[in-house]
mmCIF file of C-alpha atoms and ligand atoms in Angstrom:
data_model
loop_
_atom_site.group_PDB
_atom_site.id
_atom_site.type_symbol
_atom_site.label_atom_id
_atom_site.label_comp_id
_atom_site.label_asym_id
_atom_site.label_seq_id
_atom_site.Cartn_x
_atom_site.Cartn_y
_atom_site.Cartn_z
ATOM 1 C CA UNK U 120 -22.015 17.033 26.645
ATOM 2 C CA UNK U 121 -22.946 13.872 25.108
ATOM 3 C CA UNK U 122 -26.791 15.177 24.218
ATOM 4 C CA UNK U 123 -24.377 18.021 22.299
ATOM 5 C CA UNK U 124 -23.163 15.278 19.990
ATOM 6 C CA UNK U 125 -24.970 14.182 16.604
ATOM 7 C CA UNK U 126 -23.631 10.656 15.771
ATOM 8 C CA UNK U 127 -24.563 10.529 12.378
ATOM 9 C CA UNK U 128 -22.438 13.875 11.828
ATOM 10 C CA UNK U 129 -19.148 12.734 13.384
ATOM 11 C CA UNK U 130 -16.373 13.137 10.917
ATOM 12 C CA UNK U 131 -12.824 11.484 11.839
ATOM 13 C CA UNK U 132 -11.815 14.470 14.121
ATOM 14 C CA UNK U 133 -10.854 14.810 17.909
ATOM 15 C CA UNK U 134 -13.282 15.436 20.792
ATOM 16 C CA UNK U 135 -12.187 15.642 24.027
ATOM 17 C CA UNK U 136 -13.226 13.212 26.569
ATOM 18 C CA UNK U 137 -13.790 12.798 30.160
ATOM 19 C CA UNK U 138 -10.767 10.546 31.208
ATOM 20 C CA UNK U 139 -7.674 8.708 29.838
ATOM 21 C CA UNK U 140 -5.266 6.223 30.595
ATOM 22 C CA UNK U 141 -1.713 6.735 31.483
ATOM 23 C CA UNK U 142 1.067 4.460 32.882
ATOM 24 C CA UNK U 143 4.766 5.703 33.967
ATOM 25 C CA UNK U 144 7.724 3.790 33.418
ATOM 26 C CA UNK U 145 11.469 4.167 35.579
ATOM 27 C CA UNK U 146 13.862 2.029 36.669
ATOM 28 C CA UNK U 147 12.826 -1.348 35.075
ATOM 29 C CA UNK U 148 8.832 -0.716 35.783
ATOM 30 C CA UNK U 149 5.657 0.772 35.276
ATOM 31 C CA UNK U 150 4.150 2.562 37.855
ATOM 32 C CA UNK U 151 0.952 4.840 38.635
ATOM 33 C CA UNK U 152 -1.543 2.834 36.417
ATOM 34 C CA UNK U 153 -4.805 4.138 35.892
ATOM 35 C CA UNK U 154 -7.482 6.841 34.527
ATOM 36 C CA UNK U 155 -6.614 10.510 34.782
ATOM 37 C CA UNK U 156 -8.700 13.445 33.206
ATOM 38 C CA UNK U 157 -6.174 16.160 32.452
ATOM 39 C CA UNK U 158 -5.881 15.625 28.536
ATOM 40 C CA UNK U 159 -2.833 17.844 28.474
ATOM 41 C CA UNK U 160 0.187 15.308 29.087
ATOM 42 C CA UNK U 161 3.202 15.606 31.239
ATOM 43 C CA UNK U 162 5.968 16.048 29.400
ATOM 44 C CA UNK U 163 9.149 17.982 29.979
ATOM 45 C CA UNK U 164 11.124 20.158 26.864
ATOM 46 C CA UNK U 165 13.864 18.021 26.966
ATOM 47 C CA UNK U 166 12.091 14.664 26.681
ATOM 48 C CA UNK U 167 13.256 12.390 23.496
ATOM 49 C CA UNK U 168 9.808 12.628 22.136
ATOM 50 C CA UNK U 169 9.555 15.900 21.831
ATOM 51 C CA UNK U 170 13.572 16.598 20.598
ATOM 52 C CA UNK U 171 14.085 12.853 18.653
ATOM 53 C CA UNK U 172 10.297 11.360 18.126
ATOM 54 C CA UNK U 173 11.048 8.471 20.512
ATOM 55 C CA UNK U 174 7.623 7.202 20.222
ATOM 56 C CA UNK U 175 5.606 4.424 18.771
ATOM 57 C CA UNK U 176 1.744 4.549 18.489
ATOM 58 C CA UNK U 177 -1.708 3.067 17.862
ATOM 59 C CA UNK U 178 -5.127 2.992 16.543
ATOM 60 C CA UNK U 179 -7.653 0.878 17.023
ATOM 61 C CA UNK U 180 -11.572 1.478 17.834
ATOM 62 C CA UNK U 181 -14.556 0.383 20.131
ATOM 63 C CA UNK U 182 -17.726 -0.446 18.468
ATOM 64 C CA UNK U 183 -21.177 -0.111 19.734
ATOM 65 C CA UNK U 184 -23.053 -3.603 18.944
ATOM 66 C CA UNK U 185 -26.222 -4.560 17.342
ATOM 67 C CA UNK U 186 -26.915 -5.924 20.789
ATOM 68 C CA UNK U 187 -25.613 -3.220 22.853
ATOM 69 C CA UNK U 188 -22.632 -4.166 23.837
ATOM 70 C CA UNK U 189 -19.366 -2.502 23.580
ATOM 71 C CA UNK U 190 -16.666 -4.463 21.908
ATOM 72 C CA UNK U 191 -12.832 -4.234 21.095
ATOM 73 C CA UNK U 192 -11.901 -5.402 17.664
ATOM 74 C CA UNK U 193 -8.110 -7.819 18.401
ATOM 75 C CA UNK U 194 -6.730 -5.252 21.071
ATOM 76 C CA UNK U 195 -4.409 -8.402 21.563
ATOM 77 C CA UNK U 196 -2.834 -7.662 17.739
ATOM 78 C CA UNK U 197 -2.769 -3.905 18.170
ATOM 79 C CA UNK U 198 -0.435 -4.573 21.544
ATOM 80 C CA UNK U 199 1.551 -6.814 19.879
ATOM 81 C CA UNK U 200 2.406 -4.285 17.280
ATOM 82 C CA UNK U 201 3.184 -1.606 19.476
ATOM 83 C CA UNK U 202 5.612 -3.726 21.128
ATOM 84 C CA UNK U 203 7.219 -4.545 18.013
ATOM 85 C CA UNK U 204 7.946 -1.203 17.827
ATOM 86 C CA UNK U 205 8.989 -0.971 21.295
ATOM 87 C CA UNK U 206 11.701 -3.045 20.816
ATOM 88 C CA UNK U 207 13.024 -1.501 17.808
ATOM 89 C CA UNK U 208 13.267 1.805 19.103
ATOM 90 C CA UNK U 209 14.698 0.694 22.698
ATOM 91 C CA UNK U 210 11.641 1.286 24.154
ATOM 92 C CA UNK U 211 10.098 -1.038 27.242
ATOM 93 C CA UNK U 212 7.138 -3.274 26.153
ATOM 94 C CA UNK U 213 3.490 -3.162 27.490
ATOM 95 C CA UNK U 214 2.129 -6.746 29.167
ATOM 96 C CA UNK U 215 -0.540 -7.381 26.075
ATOM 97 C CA UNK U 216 -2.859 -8.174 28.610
ATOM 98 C CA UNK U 217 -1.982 -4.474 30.245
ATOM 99 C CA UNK U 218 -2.563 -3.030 26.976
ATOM 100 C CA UNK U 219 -5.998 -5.238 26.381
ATOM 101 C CA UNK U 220 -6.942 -4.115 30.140
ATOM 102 C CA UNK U 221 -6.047 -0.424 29.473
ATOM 103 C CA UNK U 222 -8.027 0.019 26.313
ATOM 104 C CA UNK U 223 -11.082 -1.843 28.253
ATOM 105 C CA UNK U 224 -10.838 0.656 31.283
ATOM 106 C CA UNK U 225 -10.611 4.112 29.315
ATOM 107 C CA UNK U 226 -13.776 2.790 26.511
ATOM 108 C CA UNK U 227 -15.500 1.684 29.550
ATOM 109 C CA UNK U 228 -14.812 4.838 31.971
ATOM 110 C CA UNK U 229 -16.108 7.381 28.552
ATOM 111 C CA UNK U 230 -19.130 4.805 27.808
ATOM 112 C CA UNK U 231 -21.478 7.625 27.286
ATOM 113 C CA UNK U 232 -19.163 8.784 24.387
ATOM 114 C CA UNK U 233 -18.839 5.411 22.724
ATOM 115 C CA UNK U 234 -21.414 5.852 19.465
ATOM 116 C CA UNK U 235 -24.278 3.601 19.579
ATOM 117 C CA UNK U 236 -24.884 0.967 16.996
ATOM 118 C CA UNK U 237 -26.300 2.617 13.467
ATOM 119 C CA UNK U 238 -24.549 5.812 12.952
ATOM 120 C CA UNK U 239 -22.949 5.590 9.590
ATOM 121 C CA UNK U 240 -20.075 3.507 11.012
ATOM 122 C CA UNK U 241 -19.118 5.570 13.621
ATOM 123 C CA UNK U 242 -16.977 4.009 16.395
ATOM 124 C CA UNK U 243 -14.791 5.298 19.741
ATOM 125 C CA UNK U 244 -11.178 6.161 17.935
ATOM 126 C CA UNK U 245 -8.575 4.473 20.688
ATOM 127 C CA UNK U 246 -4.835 6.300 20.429
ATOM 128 C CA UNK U 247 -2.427 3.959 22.689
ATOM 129 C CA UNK U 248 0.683 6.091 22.790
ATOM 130 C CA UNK U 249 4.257 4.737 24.101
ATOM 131 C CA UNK U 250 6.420 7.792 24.533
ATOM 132 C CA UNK U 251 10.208 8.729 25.485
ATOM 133 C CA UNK U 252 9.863 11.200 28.072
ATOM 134 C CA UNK U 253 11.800 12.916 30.945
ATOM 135 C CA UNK U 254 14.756 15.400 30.679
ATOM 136 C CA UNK U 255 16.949 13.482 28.143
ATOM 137 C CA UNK U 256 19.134 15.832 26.048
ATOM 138 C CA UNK U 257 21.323 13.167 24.559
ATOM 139 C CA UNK U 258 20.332 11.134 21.239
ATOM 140 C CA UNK U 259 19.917 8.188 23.289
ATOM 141 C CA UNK U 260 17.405 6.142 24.844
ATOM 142 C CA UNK U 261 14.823 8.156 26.988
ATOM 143 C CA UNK U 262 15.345 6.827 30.663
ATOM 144 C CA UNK U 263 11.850 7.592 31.685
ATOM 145 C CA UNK U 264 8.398 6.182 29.059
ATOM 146 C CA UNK U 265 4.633 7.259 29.294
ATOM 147 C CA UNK U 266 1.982 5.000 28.073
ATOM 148 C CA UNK U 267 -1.229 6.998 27.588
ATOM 149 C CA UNK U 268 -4.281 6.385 25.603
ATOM 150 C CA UNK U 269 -6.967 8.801 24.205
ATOM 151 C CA UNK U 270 -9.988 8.240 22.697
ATOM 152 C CA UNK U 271 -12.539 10.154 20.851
ATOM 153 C CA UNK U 272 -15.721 9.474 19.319
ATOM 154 C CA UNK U 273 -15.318 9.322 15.619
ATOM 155 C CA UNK U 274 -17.426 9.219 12.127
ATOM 156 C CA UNK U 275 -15.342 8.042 8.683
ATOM 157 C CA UNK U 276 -12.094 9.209 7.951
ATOM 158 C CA UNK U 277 -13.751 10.148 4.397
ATOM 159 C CA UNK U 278 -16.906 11.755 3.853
ATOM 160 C CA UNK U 279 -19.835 9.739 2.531
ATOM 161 C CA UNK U 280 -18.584 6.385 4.135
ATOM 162 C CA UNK U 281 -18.311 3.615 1.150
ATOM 163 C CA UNK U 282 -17.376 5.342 -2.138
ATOM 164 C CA UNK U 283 -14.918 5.602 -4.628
ATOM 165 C CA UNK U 284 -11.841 7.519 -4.053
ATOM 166 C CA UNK U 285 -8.583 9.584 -6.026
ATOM 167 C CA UNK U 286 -5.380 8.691 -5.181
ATOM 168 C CA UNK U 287 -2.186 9.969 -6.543
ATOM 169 C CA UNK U 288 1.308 8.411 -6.042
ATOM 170 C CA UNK U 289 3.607 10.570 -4.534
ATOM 171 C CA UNK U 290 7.193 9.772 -6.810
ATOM 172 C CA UNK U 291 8.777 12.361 -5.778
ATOM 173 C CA UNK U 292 9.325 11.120 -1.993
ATOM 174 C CA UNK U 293 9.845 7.789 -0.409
ATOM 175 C CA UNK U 294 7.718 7.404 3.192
ATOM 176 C CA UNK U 295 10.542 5.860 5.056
ATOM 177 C CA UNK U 296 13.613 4.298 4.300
ATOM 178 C CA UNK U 297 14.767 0.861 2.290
ATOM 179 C CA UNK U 298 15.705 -0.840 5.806
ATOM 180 C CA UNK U 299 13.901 1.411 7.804
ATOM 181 C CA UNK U 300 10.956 1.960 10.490
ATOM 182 C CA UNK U 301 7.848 1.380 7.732
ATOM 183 C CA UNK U 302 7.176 -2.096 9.346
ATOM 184 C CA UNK U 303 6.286 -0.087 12.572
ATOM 185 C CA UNK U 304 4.067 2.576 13.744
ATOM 186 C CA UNK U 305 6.846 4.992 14.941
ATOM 187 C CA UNK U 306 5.884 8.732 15.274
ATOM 188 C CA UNK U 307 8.963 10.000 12.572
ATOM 189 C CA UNK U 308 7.395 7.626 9.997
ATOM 190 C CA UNK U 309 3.994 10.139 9.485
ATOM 191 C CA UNK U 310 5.465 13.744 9.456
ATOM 192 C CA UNK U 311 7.414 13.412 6.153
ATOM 193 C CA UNK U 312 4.075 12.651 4.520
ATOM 194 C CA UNK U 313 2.613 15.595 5.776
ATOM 195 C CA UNK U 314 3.294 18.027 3.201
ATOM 196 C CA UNK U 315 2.473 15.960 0.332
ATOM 197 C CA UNK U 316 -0.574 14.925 1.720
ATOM 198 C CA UNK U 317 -1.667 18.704 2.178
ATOM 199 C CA UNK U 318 -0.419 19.857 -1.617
ATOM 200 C CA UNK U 319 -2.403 16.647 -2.909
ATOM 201 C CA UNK U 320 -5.431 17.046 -1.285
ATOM 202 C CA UNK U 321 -5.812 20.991 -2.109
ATOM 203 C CA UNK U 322 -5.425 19.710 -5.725
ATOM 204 C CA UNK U 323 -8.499 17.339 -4.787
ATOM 205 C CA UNK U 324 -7.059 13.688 -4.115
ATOM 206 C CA UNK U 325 -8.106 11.658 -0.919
ATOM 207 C CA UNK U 326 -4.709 10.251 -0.485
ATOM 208 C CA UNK U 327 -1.511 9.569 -1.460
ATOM 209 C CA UNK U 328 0.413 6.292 -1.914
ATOM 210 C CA UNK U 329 4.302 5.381 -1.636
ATOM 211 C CA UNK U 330 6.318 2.957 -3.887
ATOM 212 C CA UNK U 331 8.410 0.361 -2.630
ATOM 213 C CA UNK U 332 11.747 2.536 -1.244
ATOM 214 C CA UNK U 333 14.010 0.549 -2.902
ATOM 215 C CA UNK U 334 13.344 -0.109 -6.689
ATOM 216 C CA UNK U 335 10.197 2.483 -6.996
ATOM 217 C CA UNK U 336 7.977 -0.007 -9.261
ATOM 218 C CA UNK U 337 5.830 -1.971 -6.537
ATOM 219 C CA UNK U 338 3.323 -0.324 -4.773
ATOM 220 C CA UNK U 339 4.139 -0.392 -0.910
ATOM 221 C CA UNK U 340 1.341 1.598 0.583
ATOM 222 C CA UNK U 341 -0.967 4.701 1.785
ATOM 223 C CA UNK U 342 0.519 7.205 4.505
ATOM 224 C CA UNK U 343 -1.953 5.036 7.149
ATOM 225 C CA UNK U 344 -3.567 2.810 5.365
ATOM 226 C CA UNK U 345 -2.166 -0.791 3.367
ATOM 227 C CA UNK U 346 -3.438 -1.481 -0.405
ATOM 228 C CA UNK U 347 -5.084 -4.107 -1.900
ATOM 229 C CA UNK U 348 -6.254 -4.874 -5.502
ATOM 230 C CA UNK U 349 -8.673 -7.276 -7.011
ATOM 231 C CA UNK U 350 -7.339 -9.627 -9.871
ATOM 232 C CA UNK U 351 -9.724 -9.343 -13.094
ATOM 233 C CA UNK U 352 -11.367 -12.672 -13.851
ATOM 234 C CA UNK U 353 -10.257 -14.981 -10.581
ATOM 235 C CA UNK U 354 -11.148 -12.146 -8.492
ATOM 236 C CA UNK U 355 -7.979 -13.341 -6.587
ATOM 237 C CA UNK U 356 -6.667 -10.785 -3.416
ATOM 238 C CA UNK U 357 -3.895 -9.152 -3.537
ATOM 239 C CA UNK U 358 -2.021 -7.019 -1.097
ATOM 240 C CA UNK U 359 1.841 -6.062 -1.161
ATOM 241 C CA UNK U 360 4.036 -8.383 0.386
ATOM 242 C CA UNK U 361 7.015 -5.875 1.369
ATOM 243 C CA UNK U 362 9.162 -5.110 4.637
ATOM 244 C CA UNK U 363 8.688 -1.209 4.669
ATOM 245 C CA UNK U 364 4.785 -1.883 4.532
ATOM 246 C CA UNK U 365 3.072 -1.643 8.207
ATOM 247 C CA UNK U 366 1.221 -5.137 9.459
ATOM 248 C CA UNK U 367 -1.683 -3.911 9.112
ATOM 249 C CA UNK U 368 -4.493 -6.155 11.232
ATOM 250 C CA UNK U 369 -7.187 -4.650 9.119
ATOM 251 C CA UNK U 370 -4.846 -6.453 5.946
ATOM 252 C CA UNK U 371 -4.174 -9.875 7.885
ATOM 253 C CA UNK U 372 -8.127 -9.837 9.338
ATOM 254 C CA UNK U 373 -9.286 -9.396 5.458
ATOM 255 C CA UNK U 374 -7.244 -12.013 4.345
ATOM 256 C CA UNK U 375 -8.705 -14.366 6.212
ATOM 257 C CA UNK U 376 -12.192 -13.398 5.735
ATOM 258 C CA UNK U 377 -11.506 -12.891 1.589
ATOM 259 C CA UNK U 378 -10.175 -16.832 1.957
ATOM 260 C CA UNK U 379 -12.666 -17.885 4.519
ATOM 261 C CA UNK U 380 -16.012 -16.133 4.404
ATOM 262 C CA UNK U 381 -15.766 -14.908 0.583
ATOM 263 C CA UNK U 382 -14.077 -18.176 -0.883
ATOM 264 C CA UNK U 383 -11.327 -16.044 -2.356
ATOM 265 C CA UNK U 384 -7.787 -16.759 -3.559
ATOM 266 C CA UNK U 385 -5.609 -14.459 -1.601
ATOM 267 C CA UNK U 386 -1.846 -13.658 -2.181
ATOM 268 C CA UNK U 387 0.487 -10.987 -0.744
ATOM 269 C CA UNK U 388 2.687 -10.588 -3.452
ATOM 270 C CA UNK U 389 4.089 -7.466 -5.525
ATOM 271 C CA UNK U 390 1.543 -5.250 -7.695
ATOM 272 C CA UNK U 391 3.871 -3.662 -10.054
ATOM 273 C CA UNK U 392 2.936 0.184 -10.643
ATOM 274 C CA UNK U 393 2.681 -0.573 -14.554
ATOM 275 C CA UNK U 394 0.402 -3.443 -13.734
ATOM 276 C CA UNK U 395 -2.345 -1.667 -12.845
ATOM 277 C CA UNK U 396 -4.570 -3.260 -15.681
ATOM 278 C CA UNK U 397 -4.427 -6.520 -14.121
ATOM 279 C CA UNK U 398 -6.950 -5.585 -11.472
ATOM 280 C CA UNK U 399 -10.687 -4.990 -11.208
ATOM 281 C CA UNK U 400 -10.492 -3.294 -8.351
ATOM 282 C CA UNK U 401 -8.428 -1.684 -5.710
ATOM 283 C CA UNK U 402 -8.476 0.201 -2.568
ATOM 284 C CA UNK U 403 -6.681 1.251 0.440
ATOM 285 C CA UNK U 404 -7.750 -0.639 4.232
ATOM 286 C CA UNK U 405 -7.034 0.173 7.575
ATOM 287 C CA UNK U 406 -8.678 0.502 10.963
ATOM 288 C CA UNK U 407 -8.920 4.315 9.605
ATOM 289 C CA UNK U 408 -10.089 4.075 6.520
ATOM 290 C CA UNK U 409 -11.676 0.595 6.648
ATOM 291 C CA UNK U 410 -11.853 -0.328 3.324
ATOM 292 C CA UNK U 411 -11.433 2.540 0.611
ATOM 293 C CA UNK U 412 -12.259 1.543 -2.472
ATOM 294 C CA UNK U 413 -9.956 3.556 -5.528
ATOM 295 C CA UNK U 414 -11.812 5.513 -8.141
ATOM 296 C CA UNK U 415 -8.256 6.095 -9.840
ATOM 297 C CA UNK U 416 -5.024 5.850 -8.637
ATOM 298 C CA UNK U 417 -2.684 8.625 -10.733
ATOM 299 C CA UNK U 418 0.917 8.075 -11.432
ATOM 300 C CA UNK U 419 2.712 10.813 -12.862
ATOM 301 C CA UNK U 420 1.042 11.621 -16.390
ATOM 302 C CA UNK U 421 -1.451 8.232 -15.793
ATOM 303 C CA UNK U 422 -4.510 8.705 -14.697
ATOM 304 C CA UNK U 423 -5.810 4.395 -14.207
ATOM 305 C CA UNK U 424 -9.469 4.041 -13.217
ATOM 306 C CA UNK U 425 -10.287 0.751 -11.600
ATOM 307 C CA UNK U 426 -14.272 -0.676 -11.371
ATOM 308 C CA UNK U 427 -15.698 2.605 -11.605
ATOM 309 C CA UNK U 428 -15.856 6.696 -10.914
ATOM 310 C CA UNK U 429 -18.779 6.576 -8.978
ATOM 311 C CA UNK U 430 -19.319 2.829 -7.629
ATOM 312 C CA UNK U 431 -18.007 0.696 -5.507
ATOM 313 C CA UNK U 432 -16.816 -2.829 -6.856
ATOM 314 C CA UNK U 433 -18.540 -6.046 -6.006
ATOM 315 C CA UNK U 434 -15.735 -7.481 -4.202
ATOM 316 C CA UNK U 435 -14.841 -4.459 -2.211
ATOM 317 C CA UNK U 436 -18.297 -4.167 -0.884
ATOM 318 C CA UNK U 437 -18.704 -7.642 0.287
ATOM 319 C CA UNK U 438 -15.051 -7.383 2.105
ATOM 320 C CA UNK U 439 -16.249 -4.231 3.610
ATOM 321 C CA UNK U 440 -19.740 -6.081 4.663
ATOM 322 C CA UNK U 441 -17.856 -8.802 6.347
ATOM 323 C CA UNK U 442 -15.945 -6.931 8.105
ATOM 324 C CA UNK U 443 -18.061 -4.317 9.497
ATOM 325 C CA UNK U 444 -20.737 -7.013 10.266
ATOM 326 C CA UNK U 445 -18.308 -8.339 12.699
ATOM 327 C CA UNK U 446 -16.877 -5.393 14.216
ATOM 328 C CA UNK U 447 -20.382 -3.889 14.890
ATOM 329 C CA UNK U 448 -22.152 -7.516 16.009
ATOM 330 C CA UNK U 449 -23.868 -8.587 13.402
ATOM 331 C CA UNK U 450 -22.660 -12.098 12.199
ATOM 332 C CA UNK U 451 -20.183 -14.201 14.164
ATOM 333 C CA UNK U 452 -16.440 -13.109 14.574
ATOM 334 C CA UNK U 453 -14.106 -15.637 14.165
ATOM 335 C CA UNK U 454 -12.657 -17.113 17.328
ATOM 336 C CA UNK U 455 -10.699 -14.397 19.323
ATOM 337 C CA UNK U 456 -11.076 -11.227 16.983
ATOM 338 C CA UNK U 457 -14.288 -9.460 19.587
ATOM 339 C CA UNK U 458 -13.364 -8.619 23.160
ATOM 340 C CA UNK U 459 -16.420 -7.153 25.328
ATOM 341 C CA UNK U 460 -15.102 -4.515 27.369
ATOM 342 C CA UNK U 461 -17.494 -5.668 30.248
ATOM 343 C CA UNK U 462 -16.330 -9.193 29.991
ATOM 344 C CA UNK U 463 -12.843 -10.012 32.232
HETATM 345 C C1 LIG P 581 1.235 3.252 7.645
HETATM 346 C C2 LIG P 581 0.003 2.507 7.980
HETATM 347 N N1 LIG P 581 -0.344 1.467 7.216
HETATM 348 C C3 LIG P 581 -1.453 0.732 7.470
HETATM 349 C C4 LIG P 581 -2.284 1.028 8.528
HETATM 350 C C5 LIG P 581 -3.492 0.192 8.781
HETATM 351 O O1 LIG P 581 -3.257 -0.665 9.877
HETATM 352 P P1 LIG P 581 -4.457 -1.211 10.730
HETATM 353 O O2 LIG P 581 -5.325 -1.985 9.825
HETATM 354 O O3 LIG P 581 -3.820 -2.089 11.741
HETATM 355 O O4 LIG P 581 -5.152 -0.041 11.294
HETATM 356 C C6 LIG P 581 -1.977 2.113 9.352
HETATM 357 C C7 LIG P 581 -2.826 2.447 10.486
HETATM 358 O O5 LIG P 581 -2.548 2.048 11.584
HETATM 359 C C8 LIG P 581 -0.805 2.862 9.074
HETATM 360 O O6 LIG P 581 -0.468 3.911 9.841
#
């Protein structure tokens, strides 16, 4: 099946894989560890998944090196995060070094899917999922979890890799609440974006972004993706600083490298949605979307363009250099951030 596959064409879409991993939880443990190949999962009507979204998620990739190898870019941050959200929806937590192991085992076990170095940044999409199963009518805790990971071969979540994008705020909705679940990837916090996302995109925008739930004036961030903007003349970066925004690891890994590797000032701080003219540039980031630059952003009647329509700003590109050059093996990662899946 793998001959069937043209790298270079992957878009961010799903294709089914030989094997997956899945772990069972009852009574205080996991059980049952281990690859499986039936994709469909195993999961009743009446589990609180399915009836209450009792579930918490994530997404990370595997990257084919310059040198071959096949590498994992922090696993150890991604299981952190999903054990955040563990705990906040009563769920029971995943050993890190479980989750690191598990991601290892399933890239490893669908190798021949992983896309080889050079293919217009295409990478193996990992889905860790941590789900309330079993037959649970009540709203309560689920009794019974399922930790299962996916992956998929995947190209750019936006055609044409690198280039400038439309965004459009979305005023009319908030994507979660004040004091809410934005700070962690639950399931609930993604379908109410769903059919703004669809209206916006048929009226050709990329993506939408959400203000701050509680005063509407501060950018908070994309439906999957954080935002980040470039000050004019100190070229300082900037990314929200706000408890409904997710962690993202893509955010905390460029603000390192924009401090370390590009000399930058860096600041998470508040970028006021009348501000806009403050900024050079701006974008959205993720493990998703990478870095995205923004074309325009549009908020209600306002239309703001940042560096350009049609190219990509100086200090977007170099962030996006830095970071893909690590991820795909081509200058030194920083201490920690590249696990080899063949290494213990
Ligand atoms: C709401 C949201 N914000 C930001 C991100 C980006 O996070 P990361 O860089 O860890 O992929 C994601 C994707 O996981 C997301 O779903």
């Amino acid at each position: 099946m793998t001959d069937k596959l043209n790298w270079d064409e992957l878009d961010f879409s799903y294709t089914e894989v030989p094997y997956r991993w899945r772990a069972y939880w009852k009574d205080g443990e996991w059980y049952k560890a281990g690859l499986e190949t039936d994709p469909q999962l195993p999961i009743r009507e009446a589990a609180p998944i399915v009836n209450y979204g009792q579930g918490v998620f994530e997404g990370n990739k595997a990257y084919g090196t310059k040198d071959g190898k096949v590498v994992l870019f922090r696993p150890d941050e991604f299981g952190e995060r999903l054990n955040r959200g563990a705990r906040r929806m009563a769920m029971p937590e995943v050993p890190v070094e479980e989750f690191v192991r598990a991601c290892k085992e399933v890239v490893k076990a669908n190798r021949d899917y992983v896309p080889p170095y050079g293919h217009n940044g295409a990478a193996m999409f990992i889905r860790p999922m941590l789900l309330g199963v079993g037959d649970h009518i009540q709203v309560s805790a689920a009794e019974e979890y399922l930790f299962t990971i996916y992956v998929s071969p995947v190209g750019p979540l936006y055609k044409g890799g690198l280039v400038p994008h439309n965004y459009i705020i979305d005023h009319e909705h908030d994507r979660v609440a004040a004091d809410g679940t934005g700070n962690i990837k639950a399931t609930a916090n993604y379908a109410s974006t769903l059919a703004t996302a669809k209206k916006i995109r048929e009226s050709g925008y990329d993506d939408v972004l959400y203000l701050d739930p509680a005063t509407h004036t501060k950018i908070d961030e994309f439906s999957s993706a954080n935002f980040f903007a470039i000050e004019k003349d100190t070229n300082k970066f900037v990314t929200p600083k706000s408890d409904t925004v997710l962690p993202s690891i893509t955010k905390k890994s460029l603000l390192w490298l924009a401090e370390n590797r590009l000399g930058l000032e860096v600041e998470e701080g508040d970028i006021k949605v009348d501000e806009f003219d403050k900024y050079a540039e701006a974008g959205a980031m993720g493990n998703a979307a990478i870095i995205s630059p923004a074309a325009s952003v549009t908020y209600k009647d306002d239309r703001h363009v940042f560096y350009s329509e049609t190219e990509v700003g100086p200090v977007s590109k170099a962030l996006y250099k830095e970071l893909t050059a690590i991820q795909f093996g081509e200058v030194e990662a920083p201490e920690g951030w590249i696990v080899d899946v063949d290494e213990d």
